[in-house]
Tab-separated table of C-alpha atoms in Angstrom:
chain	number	residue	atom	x	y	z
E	1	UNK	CA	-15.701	82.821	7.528
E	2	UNK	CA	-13.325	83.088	10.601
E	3	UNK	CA	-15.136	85.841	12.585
E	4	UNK	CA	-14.756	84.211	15.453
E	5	UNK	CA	-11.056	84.107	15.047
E	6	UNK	CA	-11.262	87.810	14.070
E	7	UNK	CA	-13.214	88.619	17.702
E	8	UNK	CA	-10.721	86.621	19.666
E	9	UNK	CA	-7.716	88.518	18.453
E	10	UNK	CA	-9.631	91.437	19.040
E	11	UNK	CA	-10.364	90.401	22.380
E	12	UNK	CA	-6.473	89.568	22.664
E	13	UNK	CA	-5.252	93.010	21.966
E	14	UNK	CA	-7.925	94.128	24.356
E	15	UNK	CA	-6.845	92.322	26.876
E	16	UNK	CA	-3.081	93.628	26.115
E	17	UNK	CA	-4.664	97.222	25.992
E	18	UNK	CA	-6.147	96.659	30.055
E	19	UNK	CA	-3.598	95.027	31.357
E	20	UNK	CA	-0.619	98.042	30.396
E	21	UNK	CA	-3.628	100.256	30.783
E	22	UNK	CA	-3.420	102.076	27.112
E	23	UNK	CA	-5.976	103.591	25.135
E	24	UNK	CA	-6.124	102.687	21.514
E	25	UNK	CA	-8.398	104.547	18.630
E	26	UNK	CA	-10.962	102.343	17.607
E	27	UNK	CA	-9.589	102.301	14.192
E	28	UNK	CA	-6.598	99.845	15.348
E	29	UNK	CA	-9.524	97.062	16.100
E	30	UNK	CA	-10.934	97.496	13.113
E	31	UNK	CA	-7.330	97.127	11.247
E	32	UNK	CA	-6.879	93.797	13.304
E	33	UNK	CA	-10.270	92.599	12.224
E	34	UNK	CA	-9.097	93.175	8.516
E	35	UNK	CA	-5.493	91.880	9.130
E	36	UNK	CA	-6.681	88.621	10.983
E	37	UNK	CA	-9.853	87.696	8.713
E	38	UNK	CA	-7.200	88.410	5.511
E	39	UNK	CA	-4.470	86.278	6.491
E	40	UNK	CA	-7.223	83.348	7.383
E	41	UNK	CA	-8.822	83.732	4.651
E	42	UNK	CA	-5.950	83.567	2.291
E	43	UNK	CA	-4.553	81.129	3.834
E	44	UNK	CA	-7.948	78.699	3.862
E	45	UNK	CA	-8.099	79.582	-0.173
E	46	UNK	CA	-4.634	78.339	-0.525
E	47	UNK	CA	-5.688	75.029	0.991
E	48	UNK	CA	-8.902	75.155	-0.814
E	49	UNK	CA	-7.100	75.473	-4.154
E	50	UNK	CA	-4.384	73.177	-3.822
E	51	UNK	CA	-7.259	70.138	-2.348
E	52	UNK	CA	-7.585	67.751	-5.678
E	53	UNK	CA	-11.550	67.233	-6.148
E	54	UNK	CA	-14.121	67.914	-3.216
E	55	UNK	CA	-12.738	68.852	0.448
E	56	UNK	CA	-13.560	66.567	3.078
E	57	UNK	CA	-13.910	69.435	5.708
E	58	UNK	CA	-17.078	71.669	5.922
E	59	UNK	CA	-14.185	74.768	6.515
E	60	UNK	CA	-12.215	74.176	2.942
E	61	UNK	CA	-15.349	72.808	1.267
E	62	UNK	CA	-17.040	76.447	1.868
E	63	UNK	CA	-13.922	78.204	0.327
E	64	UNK	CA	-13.767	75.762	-2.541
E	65	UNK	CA	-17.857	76.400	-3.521
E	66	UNK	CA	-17.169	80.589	-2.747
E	67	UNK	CA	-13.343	80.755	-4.043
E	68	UNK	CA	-14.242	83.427	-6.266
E	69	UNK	CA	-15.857	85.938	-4.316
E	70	UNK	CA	-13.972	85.274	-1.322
E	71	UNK	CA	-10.949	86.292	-3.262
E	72	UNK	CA	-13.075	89.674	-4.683
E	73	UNK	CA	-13.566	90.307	-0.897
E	74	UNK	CA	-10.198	89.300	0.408
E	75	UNK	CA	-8.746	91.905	-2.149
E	76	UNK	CA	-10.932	94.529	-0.652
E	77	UNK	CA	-10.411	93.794	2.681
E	78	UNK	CA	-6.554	94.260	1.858
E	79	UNK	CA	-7.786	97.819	-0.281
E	80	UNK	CA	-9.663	99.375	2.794
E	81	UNK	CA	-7.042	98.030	5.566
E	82	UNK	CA	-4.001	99.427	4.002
E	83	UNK	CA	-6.324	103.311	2.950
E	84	UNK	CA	-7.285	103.153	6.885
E	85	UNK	CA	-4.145	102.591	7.765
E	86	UNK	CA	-2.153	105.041	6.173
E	87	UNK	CA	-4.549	107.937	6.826
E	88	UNK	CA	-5.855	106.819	10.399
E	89	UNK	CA	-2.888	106.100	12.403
E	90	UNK	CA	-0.680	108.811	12.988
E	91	UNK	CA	2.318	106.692	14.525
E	92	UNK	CA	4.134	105.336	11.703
E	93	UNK	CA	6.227	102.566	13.300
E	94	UNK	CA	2.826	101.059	13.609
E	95	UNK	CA	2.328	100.500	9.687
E	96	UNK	CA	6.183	99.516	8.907
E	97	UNK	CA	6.432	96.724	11.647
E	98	UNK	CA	2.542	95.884	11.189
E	99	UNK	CA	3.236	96.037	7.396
E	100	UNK	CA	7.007	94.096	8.123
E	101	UNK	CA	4.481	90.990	9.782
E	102	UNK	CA	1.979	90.540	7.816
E	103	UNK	CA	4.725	90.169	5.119
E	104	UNK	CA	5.964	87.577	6.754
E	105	UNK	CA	3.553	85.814	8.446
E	106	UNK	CA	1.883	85.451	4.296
E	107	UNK	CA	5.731	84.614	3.679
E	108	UNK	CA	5.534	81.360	6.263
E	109	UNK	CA	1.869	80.344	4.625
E	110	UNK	CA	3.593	80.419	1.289
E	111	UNK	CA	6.877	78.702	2.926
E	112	UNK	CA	4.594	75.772	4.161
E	113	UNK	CA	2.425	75.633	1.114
E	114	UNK	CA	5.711	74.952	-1.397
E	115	UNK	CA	7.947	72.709	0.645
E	116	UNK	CA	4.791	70.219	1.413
E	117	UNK	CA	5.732	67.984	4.447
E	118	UNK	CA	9.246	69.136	5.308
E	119	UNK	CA	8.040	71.549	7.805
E	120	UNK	CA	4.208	71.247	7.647
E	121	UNK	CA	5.258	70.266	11.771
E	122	UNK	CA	6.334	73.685	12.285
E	123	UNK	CA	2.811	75.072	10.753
E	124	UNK	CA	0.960	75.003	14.706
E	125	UNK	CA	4.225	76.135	16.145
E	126	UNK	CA	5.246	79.212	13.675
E	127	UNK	CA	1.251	80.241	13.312
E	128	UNK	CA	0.848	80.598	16.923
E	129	UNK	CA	3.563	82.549	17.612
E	130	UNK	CA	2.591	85.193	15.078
E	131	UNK	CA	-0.736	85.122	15.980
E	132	UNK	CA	0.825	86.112	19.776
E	133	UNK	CA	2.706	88.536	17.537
E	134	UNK	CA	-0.056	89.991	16.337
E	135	UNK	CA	-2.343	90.653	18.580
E	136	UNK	CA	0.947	91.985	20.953
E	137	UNK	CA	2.317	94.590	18.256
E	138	UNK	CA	0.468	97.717	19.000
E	139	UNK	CA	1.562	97.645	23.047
E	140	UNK	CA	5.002	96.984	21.672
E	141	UNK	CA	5.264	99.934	19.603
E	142	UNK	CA	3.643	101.673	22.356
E	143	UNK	CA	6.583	100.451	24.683
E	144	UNK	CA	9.262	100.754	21.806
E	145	UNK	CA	11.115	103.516	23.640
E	146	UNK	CA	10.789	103.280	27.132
E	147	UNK	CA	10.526	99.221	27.550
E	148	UNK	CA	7.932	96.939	27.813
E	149	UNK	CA	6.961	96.066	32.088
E	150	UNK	CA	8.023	92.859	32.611
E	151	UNK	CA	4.579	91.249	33.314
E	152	UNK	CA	3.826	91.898	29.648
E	153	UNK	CA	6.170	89.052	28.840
E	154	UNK	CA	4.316	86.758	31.266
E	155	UNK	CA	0.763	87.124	30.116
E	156	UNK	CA	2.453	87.135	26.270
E	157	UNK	CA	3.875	83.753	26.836
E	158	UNK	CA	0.976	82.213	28.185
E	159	UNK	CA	-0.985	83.527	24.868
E	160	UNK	CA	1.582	81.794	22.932
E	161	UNK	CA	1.074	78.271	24.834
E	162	UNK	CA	-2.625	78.544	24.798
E	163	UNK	CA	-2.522	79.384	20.935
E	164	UNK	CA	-0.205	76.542	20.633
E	165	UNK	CA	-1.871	74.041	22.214
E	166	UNK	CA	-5.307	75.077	20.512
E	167	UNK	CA	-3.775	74.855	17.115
E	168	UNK	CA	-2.107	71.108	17.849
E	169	UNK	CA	-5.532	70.203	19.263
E	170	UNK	CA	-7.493	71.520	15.808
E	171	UNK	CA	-4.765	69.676	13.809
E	172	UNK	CA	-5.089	66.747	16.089
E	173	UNK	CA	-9.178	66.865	15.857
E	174	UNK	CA	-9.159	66.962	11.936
E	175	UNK	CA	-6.361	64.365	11.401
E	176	UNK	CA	-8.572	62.362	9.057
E	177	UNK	CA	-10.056	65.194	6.876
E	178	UNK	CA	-6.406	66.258	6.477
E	179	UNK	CA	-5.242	62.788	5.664
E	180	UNK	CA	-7.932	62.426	2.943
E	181	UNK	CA	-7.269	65.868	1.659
E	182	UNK	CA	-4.271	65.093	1.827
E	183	UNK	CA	-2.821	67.907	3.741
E	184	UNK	CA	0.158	68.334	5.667
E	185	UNK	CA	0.632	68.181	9.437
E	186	UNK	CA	2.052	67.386	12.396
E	187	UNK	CA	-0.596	64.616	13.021
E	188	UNK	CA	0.231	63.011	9.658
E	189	UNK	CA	4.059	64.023	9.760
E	190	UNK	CA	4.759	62.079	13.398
E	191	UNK	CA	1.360	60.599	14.184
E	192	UNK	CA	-1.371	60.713	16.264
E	193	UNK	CA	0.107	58.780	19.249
E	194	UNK	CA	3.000	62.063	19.522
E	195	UNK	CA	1.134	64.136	18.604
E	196	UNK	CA	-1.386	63.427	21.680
E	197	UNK	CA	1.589	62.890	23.742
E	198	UNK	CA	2.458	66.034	22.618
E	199	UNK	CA	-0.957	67.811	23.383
E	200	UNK	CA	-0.537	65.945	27.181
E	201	UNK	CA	3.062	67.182	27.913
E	202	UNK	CA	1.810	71.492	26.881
E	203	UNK	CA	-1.400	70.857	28.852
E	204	UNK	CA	0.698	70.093	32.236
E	205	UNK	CA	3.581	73.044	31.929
E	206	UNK	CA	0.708	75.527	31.150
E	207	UNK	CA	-1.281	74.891	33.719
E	208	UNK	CA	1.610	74.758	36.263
E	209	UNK	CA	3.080	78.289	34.526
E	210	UNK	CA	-0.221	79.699	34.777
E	211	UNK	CA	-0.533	78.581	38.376
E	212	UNK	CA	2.828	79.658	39.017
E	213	UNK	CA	1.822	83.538	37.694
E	214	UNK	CA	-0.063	83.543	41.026
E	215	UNK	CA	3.018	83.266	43.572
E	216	UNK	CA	5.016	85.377	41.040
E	217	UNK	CA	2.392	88.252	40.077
E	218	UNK	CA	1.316	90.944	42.601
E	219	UNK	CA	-2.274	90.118	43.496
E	220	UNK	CA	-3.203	93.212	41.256
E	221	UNK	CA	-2.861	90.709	38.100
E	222	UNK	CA	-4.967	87.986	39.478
E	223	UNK	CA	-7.942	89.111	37.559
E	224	UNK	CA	-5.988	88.842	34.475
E	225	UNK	CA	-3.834	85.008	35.294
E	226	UNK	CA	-7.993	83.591	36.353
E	227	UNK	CA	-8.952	85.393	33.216
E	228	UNK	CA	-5.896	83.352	31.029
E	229	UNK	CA	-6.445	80.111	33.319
E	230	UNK	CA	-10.295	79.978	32.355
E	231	UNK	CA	-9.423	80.044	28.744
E	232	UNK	CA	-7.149	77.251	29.142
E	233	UNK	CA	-9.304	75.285	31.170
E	234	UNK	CA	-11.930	75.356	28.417
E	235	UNK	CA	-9.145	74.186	26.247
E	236	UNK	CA	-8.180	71.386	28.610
E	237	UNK	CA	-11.671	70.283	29.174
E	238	UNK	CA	-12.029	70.140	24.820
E	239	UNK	CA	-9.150	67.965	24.971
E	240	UNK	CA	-9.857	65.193	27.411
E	241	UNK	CA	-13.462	64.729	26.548
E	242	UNK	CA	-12.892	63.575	22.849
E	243	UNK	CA	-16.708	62.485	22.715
E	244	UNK	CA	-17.798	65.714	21.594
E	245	UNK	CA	-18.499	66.643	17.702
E	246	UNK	CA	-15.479	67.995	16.101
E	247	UNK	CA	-17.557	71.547	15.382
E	248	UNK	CA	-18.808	72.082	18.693
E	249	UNK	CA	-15.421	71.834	19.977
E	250	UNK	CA	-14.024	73.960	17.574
E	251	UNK	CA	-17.064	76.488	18.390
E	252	UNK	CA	-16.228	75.952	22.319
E	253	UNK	CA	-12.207	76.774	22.134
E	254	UNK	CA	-12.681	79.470	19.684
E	255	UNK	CA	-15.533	81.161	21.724
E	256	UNK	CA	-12.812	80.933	24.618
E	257	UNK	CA	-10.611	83.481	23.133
E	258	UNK	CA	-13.321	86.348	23.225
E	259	UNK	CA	-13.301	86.132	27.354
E	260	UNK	CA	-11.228	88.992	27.470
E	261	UNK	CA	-14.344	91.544	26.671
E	262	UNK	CA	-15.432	90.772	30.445
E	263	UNK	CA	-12.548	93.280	31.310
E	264	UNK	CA	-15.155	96.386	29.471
E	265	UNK	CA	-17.139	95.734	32.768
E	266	UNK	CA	-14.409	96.711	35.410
């Protein structure tokens, strides 16, 4: 169902909210919930409905048995999002650029889905950065006028690796499903030996740019780079002990993402 996914971005834009130190209604949570379980969702139903016969993975096999309701809920979901929207939020530029995404970020799913393998290598590369997008757009609006501080781009960029890596890592972790459903990606586009090589080479520069934040950051952000370092970690640790089931690694890097709710307690 992707509610984990839907916490973590939540926990994301949280995390965004206490580090610039902004104060959000609780309606703009409850709009990223909808936005991020939407775009999931349609996007597993497209792979669900272009699978021939019965998918291989428990993920599209779910959205193959419930296409049809998931598709009545998906088009309420999209109802009650874009009512709350327009008579909740009272800034505007907030529902055009918000609006102006999620256009295209259904726009790249679509992309991917009709040119097949061409690009299906960009999928992990053009998902995470609109998921870093996404769960970035309300501070940016916020900033719009008077510019964003320049440790925004920091932490933002190490979201974008760590969203990177964990998508390559999924894609890398379900290589055979994909292959018998057959579905693109970078796994079966270049292989598993780059792909890995791949996975290796992002591990290294984000740990040593998340290490770095700590001689370039005033020591007021520490809580913050430990708080982004843990998350990788947990990431890192998924990655070089393969041994584990495929779901309870899944389970353990998506759970990562919702570490950001620790900041409610200082």
């Amino acid at each position: 169902m992707s509610l984990d996914v839907v916490l973590g971005a939540c926990a994301g834009l949280f995390f965004f909210q206490h580090l610039l130190e902004l104060s959000f209604t609780p309606v703009v949570y409850v709009l990223m919930g909808l936005a991020v379980w939407g775009i999931y969702t349609f996007d597993h139903l497209m792979d669900a409905r272009n699978i021939e016969g019965r998918a291989s993975s428990a993920r599209h096999l779910f959205h193959q048995v419930h296409f049809k309701k998931l598709l009545i809920w998906l088009f309420l979901v999209g109802v009650v999002g874009l009512y709350l929207a327009f008579n909740f939020i009272n800034f505007s530029r907030l529902i055009s650029f918000g609006l102006l995404l999620g256009t295209m970020i259904v726009g790249n799913i679509m992309l991917l889905k009709f040119l097949g393998k061409r690009l299906t290598f960009l999928k992990e590369l053009t998902t995470a950065a609109f998921y870093t997008a996404g769960i970035t757009l309300v501070p940016l609006i916020r900033f719009v006028n008077g510019g964003l501080p320049r440790v925004f781009w920091f932490f933002a960029f190490g979201y974008f690796v760590m969203a990177w890596f964990n998508l390559l890592l999924l894609a890398y972790m379900d290589k055979d499903s994909d292959q018998r459903d057959k579905m693109g990606s970078i796994v079966n586009t270049f292989g598993e030996s780059v792909t890995h090589n791949l996975l290796l080479v992002i591990l290294c520069l984000g740990m040593l740019y998340m290490i770095s934040l700590f001689f370039i950051l005033r020591s007021f952000y520490y809580v913050y780079i430990v708080l982004l370092l843990i998350m990788f970690l947990i990431h890192a640790l998924a990655f070089i002990r393969p041994n584990k089931s495929k779901e309870s690694v899944r389970r353990q890097i998506d759970a990562s993402y919702m570490l950001p709710f620790v900041l409610l307690l200082l």
